[in-house]
mmCIF file of C-alpha atoms in Angstrom:
data_model
loop_
_atom_site.group_PDB
_atom_site.id
_atom_site.type_symbol
_atom_site.label_atom_id
_atom_site.label_comp_id
_atom_site.label_asym_id
_atom_site.label_seq_id
_atom_site.Cartn_x
_atom_site.Cartn_y
_atom_site.Cartn_z
ATOM 1 C CA MET A 42 21.417 17.564 -74.593
ATOM 2 C CA ARG A 43 24.168 14.771 -73.305
ATOM 3 C CA LYS A 44 26.646 17.381 -71.848
ATOM 4 C CA TYR A 45 23.354 17.803 -69.364
ATOM 5 C CA MET A 46 22.169 14.629 -68.083
ATOM 6 C CA LYS A 47 25.964 13.864 -67.621
ATOM 7 C CA MET A 48 25.848 16.582 -65.489
ATOM 8 C CA LEU A 49 22.786 15.500 -63.963
ATOM 9 C CA ALA A 50 23.260 12.153 -63.041
ATOM 10 C CA CYS A 51 26.659 13.429 -61.042
ATOM 11 C CA LEU A 52 24.621 15.412 -59.247
ATOM 12 C CA MET A 53 22.047 12.781 -58.341
ATOM 13 C CA ALA A 54 25.180 10.647 -56.883
ATOM 14 C CA ALA A 55 25.640 13.347 -54.626
ATOM 15 C CA ILE A 56 22.411 13.321 -53.154
ATOM 16 C CA TYR A 57 22.991 9.794 -53.182
ATOM 17 C CA MET A 58 26.295 9.295 -51.174
ATOM 18 C CA VAL A 59 25.297 12.260 -48.957
ATOM 19 C CA SER A 60 21.782 10.458 -48.179
ATOM 20 C CA CYS A 61 23.682 7.501 -47.120
ATOM 21 C CA GLN A 62 25.861 9.281 -44.774
ATOM 22 C CA LYS A 63 25.209 8.838 -40.749
ATOM 23 C CA ASP A 64 24.638 12.179 -39.245
ATOM 24 C CA PRO A 65 27.758 12.740 -37.566
ATOM 25 C CA ILE A 66 26.816 14.268 -34.331
ATOM 26 C CA PHE A 67 25.333 11.014 -33.559
ATOM 27 C CA GLU A 68 28.480 8.245 -35.309
ATOM 28 C CA GLU A 69 30.861 10.905 -33.051
ATOM 29 C CA VAL A 70 28.306 10.509 -29.490
ATOM 30 C CA SER A 71 29.408 7.118 -28.905
ATOM 31 C CA SER A 72 29.637 7.608 -24.913
ATOM 32 C CA LEU A 73 25.305 7.059 -24.108
ATOM 33 C CA THR A 74 25.892 4.922 -21.509
ATOM 34 C CA THR A 75 23.013 2.642 -20.098
ATOM 35 C CA LEU A 76 23.437 2.354 -15.899
ATOM 36 C CA ASP A 77 22.859 -0.480 -13.822
ATOM 37 C CA ALA A 78 19.601 -0.238 -11.923
ATOM 38 C CA THR A 79 19.707 0.831 -8.651
ATOM 39 C CA ASP A 80 16.786 0.635 -5.468
ATOM 40 C CA VAL A 81 15.117 -2.719 -7.145
ATOM 41 C CA SER A 82 12.100 -3.468 -5.391
ATOM 42 C CA ILE A 83 9.312 -5.536 -5.658
ATOM 43 C CA ASN A 84 7.194 -3.156 -8.410
ATOM 44 C CA SER A 85 9.715 -0.167 -8.661
ATOM 45 C CA ALA A 86 13.846 0.776 -10.150
ATOM 46 C CA VAL A 87 15.568 3.530 -10.601
ATOM 47 C CA LEU A 88 16.693 3.421 -13.943
ATOM 48 C CA ASN A 89 19.931 5.351 -14.369
ATOM 49 C CA GLY A 90 21.737 6.898 -17.588
ATOM 50 C CA GLU A 91 25.160 9.147 -18.576
ATOM 51 C CA LEU A 92 25.893 10.982 -21.511
ATOM 52 C CA ASP A 93 28.701 12.765 -22.526
ATOM 53 C CA LEU A 94 27.967 15.794 -24.443
ATOM 54 C CA THR A 95 31.001 17.010 -25.330
ATOM 55 C CA TYR A 96 30.091 16.066 -29.190
ATOM 56 C CA TRP A 97 27.175 17.719 -28.881
ATOM 57 C CA ARG A 98 27.766 21.310 -27.463
ATOM 58 C CA ARG A 99 30.277 21.363 -30.253
ATOM 59 C CA ASP A 100 28.350 21.758 -33.201
ATOM 60 C CA ASN A 101 25.804 23.973 -30.227
ATOM 61 C CA ILE A 102 23.813 21.069 -30.657
ATOM 62 C CA GLN A 103 21.082 21.196 -27.809
ATOM 63 C CA VAL A 104 20.081 17.324 -26.426
ATOM 64 C CA GLU A 105 16.372 18.062 -25.713
ATOM 65 C CA TYR A 106 15.870 15.271 -23.957
ATOM 66 C CA VAL A 107 16.942 12.032 -21.752
ATOM 67 C CA GLY A 108 14.717 9.122 -21.267
ATOM 68 C CA PHE A 109 14.065 5.079 -21.414
ATOM 69 C CA TYR A 110 12.333 2.626 -22.522
ATOM 70 C CA ILE A 111 11.878 -0.483 -20.270
ATOM 71 C CA SER A 112 9.538 -3.765 -21.436
ATOM 72 C CA THR A 113 9.387 -7.613 -20.381
ATOM 73 C CA SER A 114 10.204 -8.462 -23.931
ATOM 74 C CA SER A 115 13.952 -7.281 -24.561
ATOM 75 C CA ASP A 116 12.897 -6.786 -28.538
ATOM 76 C CA PHE A 117 10.653 -4.147 -27.287
ATOM 77 C CA ASN A 118 7.803 -5.418 -28.934
ATOM 78 C CA SER A 119 5.333 -6.460 -25.941
ATOM 79 C CA GLU A 120 1.985 -4.400 -24.966
ATOM 80 C CA ASP A 121 3.675 -3.539 -21.254
ATOM 81 C CA THR A 122 6.099 -1.462 -23.172
ATOM 82 C CA GLU A 123 7.153 2.798 -21.825
ATOM 83 C CA TYR A 124 8.851 5.120 -21.328
ATOM 84 C CA TYR A 125 9.736 7.370 -18.808
ATOM 85 C CA GLU A 126 11.271 11.076 -20.372
ATOM 86 C CA GLN A 127 12.832 14.518 -19.025
ATOM 87 C CA ASN A 128 14.638 17.816 -20.256
ATOM 88 C CA SER A 129 18.181 17.947 -20.559
ATOM 89 C CA SER A 130 20.257 19.369 -18.338
ATOM 90 C CA SER A 131 21.771 22.600 -18.740
ATOM 91 C CA SER A 132 24.465 21.829 -16.697
ATOM 92 C CA SER A 133 27.757 23.273 -18.362
ATOM 93 C CA SER A 134 29.690 19.568 -17.311
ATOM 94 C CA PRO A 135 31.020 17.261 -20.246
ATOM 95 C CA ASN A 136 29.227 14.580 -18.577
ATOM 96 C CA PHE A 137 25.294 14.129 -17.675
ATOM 97 C CA SER A 138 23.809 11.663 -15.096
ATOM 98 C CA PHE A 139 20.091 11.234 -15.434
ATOM 99 C CA SER A 140 17.899 9.146 -13.889
ATOM 100 C CA ARG A 141 13.880 7.902 -13.156
ATOM 101 C CA GLU A 142 12.120 5.425 -11.357
ATOM 102 C CA ALA A 143 10.132 3.202 -12.747
ATOM 103 C CA ARG A 144 6.880 2.614 -10.489
ATOM 104 C CA GLY A 145 4.179 0.186 -11.296
ATOM 105 C CA LEU A 146 6.454 -3.383 -12.106
ATOM 106 C CA LYS A 147 5.195 -7.070 -11.734
ATOM 107 C CA GLU A 148 6.491 -8.640 -8.598
ATOM 108 C CA ASN A 149 9.537 -11.309 -9.825
ATOM 109 C CA THR A 150 9.634 -10.209 -13.228
ATOM 110 C CA THR A 151 12.849 -9.606 -15.525
ATOM 111 C CA TYR A 152 12.661 -6.189 -17.192
ATOM 112 C CA TYR A 153 14.772 -5.049 -20.491
ATOM 113 C CA TYR A 154 15.084 -1.450 -20.826
ATOM 114 C CA TYR A 155 17.622 1.526 -22.266
ATOM 115 C CA ALA A 156 19.091 5.063 -22.347
ATOM 116 C CA TYR A 157 17.879 7.139 -24.599
ATOM 117 C CA ALA A 158 18.837 10.900 -25.740
ATOM 118 C CA ARG A 159 16.711 12.659 -28.696
ATOM 119 C CA LYS A 160 17.260 16.470 -30.149
ATOM 120 C CA TRP A 161 14.252 18.591 -30.410
ATOM 121 C CA ALA A 162 14.772 19.969 -34.080
ATOM 122 C CA ASP A 163 14.358 16.555 -35.404
ATOM 123 C CA GLU A 164 13.192 14.589 -32.902
ATOM 124 C CA ALA A 165 16.236 11.615 -33.596
ATOM 125 C CA VAL A 166 17.491 9.593 -31.065
ATOM 126 C CA ILE A 167 20.941 7.919 -30.242
ATOM 127 C CA LYS A 168 20.087 4.535 -27.595
ATOM 128 C CA GLY A 169 22.025 2.964 -25.349
ATOM 129 C CA ALA A 170 23.244 -0.448 -24.436
ATOM 130 C CA VAL A 171 20.188 -2.690 -23.425
ATOM 131 C CA LYS A 172 20.330 -3.503 -19.931
ATOM 132 C CA SER A 173 17.838 -6.416 -17.426
ATOM 133 C CA PHE A 174 17.367 -6.342 -14.327
ATOM 134 C CA THR A 175 14.415 -8.411 -12.642
ATOM 135 C CA THR A 176 12.388 -7.307 -9.339
ATOM 136 C CA ARG A 177 12.066 -8.792 -6.138
ATOM 137 C CA PRO A 178 9.176 -11.334 -5.577
ATOM 138 C CA LEU A 179 7.154 -10.571 -2.404
ATOM 139 C CA ILE A 180 7.484 -13.107 0.322
ATOM 140 C CA ALA A 181 4.316 -12.376 2.499
ATOM 141 C CA PRO A 182 4.912 -13.460 6.372
ATOM 142 C CA GLN A 183 3.345 -15.877 8.180
ATOM 143 C CA GLY A 184 -0.319 -14.626 9.288
ATOM 144 C CA ALA A 185 -0.492 -12.282 6.416
ATOM 145 C CA ILE A 186 -2.795 -11.211 3.493
ATOM 146 C CA ARG A 187 -0.148 -11.078 0.035
ATOM 147 C CA GLY A 188 -0.244 -7.367 -0.596
ATOM 148 C CA LEU A 189 1.642 -4.178 0.654
ATOM 149 C CA PHE A 190 0.289 -1.304 1.724
ATOM 150 C CA SER A 191 1.446 2.446 2.070
ATOM 151 C CA VAL A 192 1.239 3.814 5.572
ATOM 152 C CA SER A 193 3.244 6.664 4.993
ATOM 153 C CA SER A 194 5.750 8.537 2.608
ATOM 154 C CA THR A 195 7.925 5.524 3.567
ATOM 155 C CA LYS A 196 6.761 2.947 5.517
ATOM 156 C CA LYS A 197 4.507 -0.253 3.792
ATOM 157 C CA VAL A 198 2.343 -2.945 5.925
ATOM 158 C CA PHE A 199 1.454 -6.127 5.296
ATOM 159 C CA PHE A 200 -2.297 -6.368 6.859
ATOM 160 C CA SER A 201 -2.619 -9.721 8.430
ATOM 161 C CA LYS A 202 -5.600 -12.412 7.390
ATOM 162 C CA GLY A 203 -8.270 -12.128 9.499
ATOM 163 C CA ASN A 204 -9.636 -9.672 12.780
ATOM 164 C CA LEU A 205 -7.319 -10.973 16.451
ATOM 165 C CA GLN A 206 -8.943 -13.033 18.927
ATOM 166 C CA TYR A 207 -8.522 -14.370 22.480
ATOM 167 C CA LYS A 208 -8.940 -17.621 24.208
ATOM 168 C CA ALA A 209 -8.870 -17.153 27.545
ATOM 169 C CA SER A 210 -9.503 -20.518 29.547
ATOM 170 C CA THR A 211 -5.436 -21.380 26.977
ATOM 171 C CA ALA A 212 -4.164 -17.749 26.876
ATOM 172 C CA THR A 213 -4.482 -17.685 23.108
ATOM 173 C CA TRP A 214 -4.522 -15.892 20.477
ATOM 174 C CA ARG A 215 -4.801 -16.241 16.578
ATOM 175 C CA PHE A 216 -5.678 -14.173 13.565
ATOM 176 C CA ALA A 217 -9.410 -15.249 12.353
ATOM 177 C CA GLU A 218 -9.592 -18.347 10.301
ATOM 178 C CA ASN A 219 -11.164 -15.874 7.476
ATOM 179 C CA GLN A 220 -10.777 -12.273 6.596
ATOM 180 C CA TYR A 221 -14.671 -12.063 6.818
ATOM 181 C CA ASP A 222 -15.467 -14.509 10.432
ATOM 182 C CA TYR A 223 -16.550 -12.747 13.382
ATOM 183 C CA VAL A 224 -17.302 -14.040 17.044
ATOM 184 C CA GLY A 225 -20.895 -11.972 17.375
ATOM 185 C CA ASP A 226 -22.817 -12.187 20.190
ATOM 186 C CA GLY A 227 -19.503 -14.840 21.644
ATOM 187 C CA ASN A 228 -18.481 -11.599 22.773
ATOM 188 C CA LEU A 229 -21.121 -11.545 25.486
ATOM 189 C CA ASN A 230 -19.796 -14.950 26.991
ATOM 190 C CA VAL A 231 -15.934 -12.810 28.069
ATOM 191 C CA SER A 232 -14.652 -13.960 31.222
ATOM 192 C CA ALA A 233 -10.787 -14.688 32.342
ATOM 193 C CA THR A 234 -11.425 -18.167 31.477
ATOM 194 C CA TYR A 235 -14.104 -18.471 28.784
ATOM 195 C CA SER A 236 -13.240 -21.976 26.379
ATOM 196 C CA GLY A 237 -14.337 -20.097 23.817
ATOM 197 C CA TRP A 238 -12.927 -17.421 20.995
ATOM 198 C CA ILE A 239 -13.698 -13.134 21.345
ATOM 199 C CA ASP A 240 -12.537 -10.476 18.950
ATOM 200 C CA LEU A 241 -14.115 -7.150 20.726
ATOM 201 C CA PHE A 242 -11.508 -5.024 22.429
ATOM 202 C CA GLY A 243 -10.541 -2.995 25.022
ATOM 203 C CA GLN A 244 -8.092 -0.309 24.213
ATOM 204 C CA GLY A 245 -4.745 -1.371 25.127
ATOM 205 C CA THR A 246 -6.188 -5.084 26.620
ATOM 206 C CA SER A 247 -2.669 -6.872 25.779
ATOM 207 C CA GLY A 248 -2.552 -8.595 29.293
ATOM 208 C CA TYR A 249 -0.019 -6.348 30.082
ATOM 209 C CA ASN A 250 0.862 -4.452 33.657
ATOM 210 C CA GLY A 251 -3.810 -6.032 34.735
ATOM 211 C CA ARG A 252 -5.392 -4.815 31.176
ATOM 212 C CA TYR A 253 -6.423 -8.302 30.663
ATOM 213 C CA PRO A 254 -8.437 -9.014 26.856
ATOM 214 C CA TYR A 255 -11.528 -10.261 29.003
ATOM 215 C CA ASN A 256 -11.704 -6.806 30.908
ATOM 216 C CA THR A 257 -15.115 -5.452 30.370
ATOM 217 C CA TRP A 258 -15.119 -2.425 33.743
ATOM 218 C CA ASP A 259 -16.143 0.711 32.814
ATOM 219 C CA ASP A 260 -13.100 2.856 34.410
ATOM 220 C CA ASP A 261 -10.710 4.031 32.354
ATOM 221 C CA THR A 262 -7.731 4.790 34.139
ATOM 222 C CA GLU A 263 -7.159 1.124 35.867
ATOM 223 C CA SER A 264 -8.561 -1.657 33.659
ATOM 224 C CA TYR A 265 -7.187 0.055 30.148
ATOM 225 C CA GLY A 266 -4.625 1.732 27.783
ATOM 226 C CA ASN A 267 -1.852 2.728 28.789
ATOM 227 C CA PRO A 268 -1.138 5.150 30.966
ATOM 228 C CA ASN A 269 1.323 7.201 30.255
ATOM 229 C CA GLY A 270 -0.425 7.853 26.596
ATOM 230 C CA ASP A 271 -0.130 6.069 23.480
ATOM 231 C CA LEU A 272 0.438 2.315 22.277
ATOM 232 C CA ASP A 273 2.913 2.620 19.560
ATOM 233 C CA GLY A 274 5.421 0.797 20.627
ATOM 234 C CA THR A 275 4.767 -0.154 24.055
ATOM 235 C CA ASN A 276 3.733 -3.664 25.668
ATOM 236 C CA TYR A 277 -0.044 -2.471 25.619
ATOM 237 C CA ASP A 278 -0.318 -3.132 22.099
ATOM 238 C CA TRP A 279 -2.075 -6.656 21.556
ATOM 239 C CA GLY A 280 1.057 -7.414 18.804
ATOM 240 C CA VAL A 281 4.348 -6.486 20.011
ATOM 241 C CA TYR A 282 3.421 -8.204 23.466
ATOM 242 C CA ASN A 283 2.282 -11.289 22.408
ATOM 243 C CA ALA A 284 3.070 -14.279 20.407
ATOM 244 C CA ILE A 285 0.292 -14.607 17.340
ATOM 245 C CA SER A 286 -0.174 -18.550 16.726
ATOM 246 C CA ASN A 287 -0.736 -18.270 13.021
ATOM 247 C CA GLY A 288 0.656 -15.171 13.021
ATOM 248 C CA GLY A 289 4.473 -16.332 13.789
ATOM 249 C CA ASN A 290 4.558 -17.526 16.933
ATOM 250 C CA GLN A 291 6.304 -15.275 18.758
ATOM 251 C CA LYS A 292 6.321 -11.238 20.456
ATOM 252 C CA GLY A 293 6.732 -8.325 18.697
ATOM 253 C CA MET A 294 6.500 -9.095 14.726
ATOM 254 C CA TRP A 295 3.038 -6.917 14.889
ATOM 255 C CA ARG A 296 1.753 -4.603 16.016
ATOM 256 C CA THR A 297 -1.872 -1.292 16.059
ATOM 257 C CA MET A 298 -1.875 1.880 13.058
ATOM 258 C CA SER A 299 -1.379 4.885 14.685
ATOM 259 C CA SER A 300 -3.955 7.645 13.664
ATOM 260 C CA ALA A 301 -1.604 9.416 10.801
ATOM 261 C CA GLU A 302 -0.816 6.262 9.267
ATOM 262 C CA CYS A 303 -4.260 5.966 8.682
ATOM 263 C CA ASN A 304 -5.118 8.968 7.575
ATOM 264 C CA TYR A 305 -2.307 8.121 4.876
ATOM 265 C CA LEU A 306 -4.318 5.173 3.975
ATOM 266 C CA PHE A 307 -7.146 5.854 3.865
ATOM 267 C CA GLN A 308 -6.302 10.201 1.824
ATOM 268 C CA LYS A 309 -2.302 10.216 1.281
ATOM 269 C CA ARG A 310 -0.929 7.277 -0.376
ATOM 270 C CA ALA A 311 -1.374 7.734 -4.977
ATOM 271 C CA ASN A 312 -5.010 7.015 -5.998
ATOM 272 C CA ALA A 313 -6.105 6.276 -2.592
ATOM 273 C CA SER A 314 -10.126 7.061 -3.040
ATOM 274 C CA GLN A 315 -9.731 4.518 -5.758
ATOM 275 C CA LEU A 316 -8.090 1.668 -3.006
ATOM 276 C CA TYR A 317 -11.657 1.202 -0.411
ATOM 277 C CA SER A 318 -15.447 0.649 -0.291
ATOM 278 C CA ASN A 319 -17.859 -1.167 1.589
ATOM 279 C CA ALA A 320 -18.605 -4.960 0.906
ATOM 280 C CA ARG A 321 -20.776 -7.438 0.892
ATOM 281 C CA ILE A 322 -18.594 -11.026 1.338
ATOM 282 C CA ALA A 323 -21.205 -13.914 1.191
ATOM 283 C CA GLY A 324 -23.787 -12.742 3.329
ATOM 284 C CA THR A 325 -20.783 -10.815 5.557
ATOM 285 C CA ASN A 326 -20.747 -7.205 5.571
ATOM 286 C CA GLY A 327 -18.070 -4.534 6.010
ATOM 287 C CA MET A 328 -15.320 -2.117 3.775
ATOM 288 C CA ILE A 329 -12.935 -3.798 0.990
ATOM 289 C CA VAL A 330 -9.118 -2.310 1.558
ATOM 290 C CA LEU A 331 -6.583 -2.403 -1.781
ATOM 291 C CA PRO A 332 -2.730 -2.752 -1.556
ATOM 292 C CA ASP A 333 -1.626 0.164 -3.564
ATOM 293 C CA ASP A 334 0.004 -1.828 -6.193
ATOM 294 C CA TRP A 335 -3.754 -3.703 -7.273
ATOM 295 C CA ILE A 336 -4.679 -5.098 -10.648
ATOM 296 C CA LEU A 337 -8.164 -6.363 -10.399
ATOM 297 C CA PRO A 338 -8.681 -10.275 -11.243
ATOM 298 C CA SER A 339 -10.000 -11.688 -14.073
ATOM 299 C CA GLY A 340 -14.000 -12.226 -13.293
ATOM 300 C CA CYS A 341 -14.313 -9.862 -10.456
ATOM 301 C CA SER A 342 -15.834 -5.719 -10.343
ATOM 302 C CA PHE A 343 -14.935 -3.153 -7.857
ATOM 303 C CA ASN A 344 -16.369 -0.374 -7.447
ATOM 304 C CA PRO A 345 -14.471 2.099 -4.883
ATOM 305 C CA GLY A 346 -16.223 4.793 -2.350
ATOM 306 C CA GLN A 347 -19.057 3.115 -2.427
ATOM 307 C CA LYS A 348 -21.412 3.401 0.946
ATOM 308 C CA ASN A 349 -23.164 0.146 0.771
ATOM 309 C CA TYR A 350 -22.387 -2.842 1.469
ATOM 310 C CA SER A 351 -24.482 -4.081 -1.458
ATOM 311 C CA SER A 352 -22.028 -2.258 -4.193
ATOM 312 C CA ASN A 353 -19.570 -5.011 -4.166
ATOM 313 C CA VAL A 354 -21.030 -8.254 -3.853
ATOM 314 C CA TYR A 355 -19.006 -11.522 -3.615
ATOM 315 C CA THR A 356 -19.169 -14.735 -3.219
ATOM 316 C CA LEU A 357 -16.836 -16.750 -1.350
ATOM 317 C CA GLU A 358 -15.499 -18.041 -4.664
ATOM 318 C CA LYS A 359 -14.761 -14.591 -6.439
ATOM 319 C CA TRP A 360 -13.158 -12.736 -3.199
ATOM 320 C CA ALA A 361 -10.162 -16.189 -2.993
ATOM 321 C CA LYS A 362 -9.226 -14.265 -6.558
ATOM 322 C CA MET A 363 -9.654 -10.311 -4.709
ATOM 323 C CA GLU A 364 -7.805 -11.982 -1.892
ATOM 324 C CA GLN A 365 -4.573 -13.526 -3.736
ATOM 325 C CA ALA A 366 -4.399 -9.646 -5.536
ATOM 326 C CA GLY A 367 -3.809 -8.551 -1.828
ATOM 327 C CA ALA A 368 -7.267 -7.551 -0.945
ATOM 328 C CA VAL A 369 -8.406 -6.977 2.352
ATOM 329 C CA PHE A 370 -11.441 -7.156 3.986
ATOM 330 C CA LEU A 371 -12.598 -5.590 7.621
ATOM 331 C CA PRO A 372 -15.795 -7.713 8.923
ATOM 332 C CA ALA A 373 -18.951 -5.117 10.095
ATOM 333 C CA ALA A 374 -18.295 -6.734 13.292
ATOM 334 C CA GLY A 375 -19.986 -4.503 15.756
ATOM 335 C CA GLY A 376 -18.915 -3.628 19.650
ATOM 336 C CA ARG A 377 -19.782 -5.064 23.017
ATOM 337 C CA CYS A 378 -20.987 -1.212 25.062
ATOM 338 C CA PHE A 379 -21.975 -0.462 27.766
ATOM 339 C CA ARG A 380 -25.836 -1.125 28.967
ATOM 340 C CA PHE A 381 -27.706 2.427 29.955
ATOM 341 C CA ASN A 382 -30.175 0.914 33.454
ATOM 342 C CA SER A 383 -30.533 4.698 34.462
ATOM 343 C CA PRO A 384 -28.669 7.923 34.124
ATOM 344 C CA TYR A 385 -28.119 7.467 37.637
ATOM 345 C CA SER A 386 -26.961 3.686 38.474
ATOM 346 C CA GLY A 387 -24.847 4.458 35.106
ATOM 347 C CA PHE A 388 -22.931 1.154 33.312
ATOM 348 C CA ASN A 389 -24.594 -1.893 34.290
ATOM 349 C CA ASP A 390 -24.689 -4.523 31.728
ATOM 350 C CA ILE A 391 -23.357 -5.522 28.809
ATOM 351 C CA GLU A 392 -24.163 -5.982 25.575
ATOM 352 C CA MET A 393 -23.772 -6.598 21.477
ATOM 353 C CA ARG A 394 -24.496 -3.170 18.858
ATOM 354 C CA ASP A 395 -24.395 -3.158 15.751
ATOM 355 C CA VAL A 396 -23.303 -7.034 14.300
ATOM 356 C CA ASN A 397 -22.376 -7.045 10.865
ATOM 357 C CA VAL A 398 -24.066 -3.328 10.430
ATOM 358 C CA GLU A 399 -20.582 -1.330 11.985
ATOM 359 C CA GLY A 400 -17.513 -1.772 11.914
ATOM 360 C CA SER A 401 -15.249 0.376 14.442
ATOM 361 C CA TYR A 402 -11.357 -0.980 14.389
ATOM 362 C CA ARG A 403 -8.961 0.246 17.288
ATOM 363 C CA LEU A 404 -6.197 2.641 16.186
ATOM 364 C CA SER A 405 -2.942 2.718 18.831
ATOM 365 C CA THR A 406 -3.279 6.527 19.183
ATOM 366 C CA SER A 407 -5.193 7.868 22.178
ATOM 367 C CA HIS A 408 -6.868 11.353 22.510
ATOM 368 C CA TRP A 409 -6.308 12.683 25.792
ATOM 369 C CA PHE A 410 -8.235 14.834 28.308
ATOM 370 C CA GLU A 411 -7.277 16.650 31.365
ATOM 371 C CA ASN A 412 -3.336 14.961 31.125
ATOM 372 C CA LYS A 413 -4.860 11.579 30.619
ATOM 373 C CA PRO A 414 -5.951 9.543 27.660
ATOM 374 C CA SER A 415 -9.531 9.650 27.729
ATOM 375 C CA PHE A 416 -10.474 8.598 24.454
ATOM 376 C CA ALA A 417 -9.060 5.832 21.653
ATOM 377 C CA CYS A 418 -9.287 6.636 18.610
ATOM 378 C CA ILE A 419 -10.678 4.028 16.161
ATOM 379 C CA TYR A 420 -11.341 4.363 11.918
ATOM 380 C CA ASP A 421 -15.583 3.024 11.958
ATOM 381 C CA PHE A 422 -17.939 2.524 8.375
ATOM 382 C CA ASP A 423 -21.858 1.614 7.819
ATOM 383 C CA GLU A 424 -24.120 2.659 5.071
ATOM 384 C CA SER A 425 -24.536 5.753 6.410
ATOM 385 C CA SER A 426 -21.180 6.695 7.052
ATOM 386 C CA ILE A 427 -17.452 5.710 6.650
ATOM 387 C CA LEU A 428 -14.944 8.018 8.883
ATOM 388 C CA ILE A 429 -11.514 6.547 8.364
ATOM 389 C CA THR A 430 -9.873 9.704 9.896
ATOM 390 C CA GLY A 431 -8.291 8.100 12.556
ATOM 391 C CA TYR A 432 -9.798 10.358 14.857
ATOM 392 C CA ASN A 433 -13.083 9.782 15.695
ATOM 393 C CA TYR A 434 -13.467 8.873 19.154
ATOM 394 C CA GLY A 435 -14.218 5.768 21.374
ATOM 395 C CA GLY A 436 -13.806 4.792 25.227
ATOM 396 C CA LEU A 437 -11.626 2.807 26.183
ATOM 397 C CA GLU A 438 -13.213 0.220 27.860
ATOM 398 C CA TRP A 439 -15.783 -0.026 25.069
ATOM 399 C CA ALA A 440 -15.021 -3.303 23.032
ATOM 400 C CA TRP A 441 -13.249 -2.780 19.218
ATOM 401 C CA SER A 442 -11.853 -5.232 16.408
ATOM 402 C CA VAL A 443 -8.534 -5.300 15.752
ATOM 403 C CA ARG A 444 -6.542 -5.820 12.606
ATOM 404 C CA LEU A 445 -2.200 -5.734 13.647
ATOM 405 C CA VAL A 446 -0.394 -5.127 11.064
ATOM 406 C CA GLN A 447 3.478 -5.999 10.238
ATOM 407 C CA ASP A 448 6.248 -3.813 8.634
ATOM 408 C CA TYR A 449 7.937 -3.869 5.402
ATOM 409 C CA GLN A 450 11.796 -4.399 5.610
#
């Protein structure tokens, strides 16, 4: 019995010694390296790592997964801690480099991260050193809403803080003081000497080459648009040709969106269908468009994709919170159109239509007919439809709203 007990004690000691030893594979793999983050922006960064596979392959052990942990806390205990994982490479090279883009990050915030690798069989994990980076702060240019909006897979823009306005008596351009401001019936006073503000414009009426913002003539080839085609990058674009007094006050800082950019904004950017809706702010009807990385402010609500203006109703106090978070509001400012007296006499007068009922916003793209730009593309909304494809045609001479954008550098 005593001999049996001695043998049992020796066996237990051996088991204990084995259990306390480190996995030799993990002990030897000391070259899992967390590399510096690259392409750090306001809300994203590329995380990089490198793994020496020599010792793993020596014992025919496959590294199934590699990835990163990232957090705003250095101990990785905060609620926003996330991980990004991917399959490892089957490359014969002894060194395996891997990367992953972390998105949806907070601007001007320090993040901690480390690379890791694990085996499939026992989920054992090895970790690289902890590193950190700080996202860039978002600095909006003068006259812009503090939010970024993707208009292509490679381009983001800021929206101006209000609709474009013009005073003929002083030849002054400005953005409306509030996003929900519109002139309405005051646009009927349009003239070359009018001392009030107007905010509805015929296509290309920047003031260049006789295309004046106060033009009301119905000839779509002599007073409107660009005779050579679209407005993109030309002096016929209001923001390209003019200095906006409360938007940096220099020419060439702003521009009009194209149809393709409008389509991308409302249909193709990530989560596009959840980032716009009709709404009402202190009695003004319009459409809200949200930035790419939208975070709903505390105490506010948002119902996406709604046509009815009453589906999203905000007091000025709540709207201030939405705007501070980057939300854009396009008021239903109506349009200045022509009144038909008879089928034979044609246009004879101008009138306002659908003020606080419909919003129509100009794009830089023209529709061509018989080798000339015959219609201008717009995007449009009311309570019966939200036509945001950027291919809805509005006559060059009819006056619609303009909301300029500025490219994010």
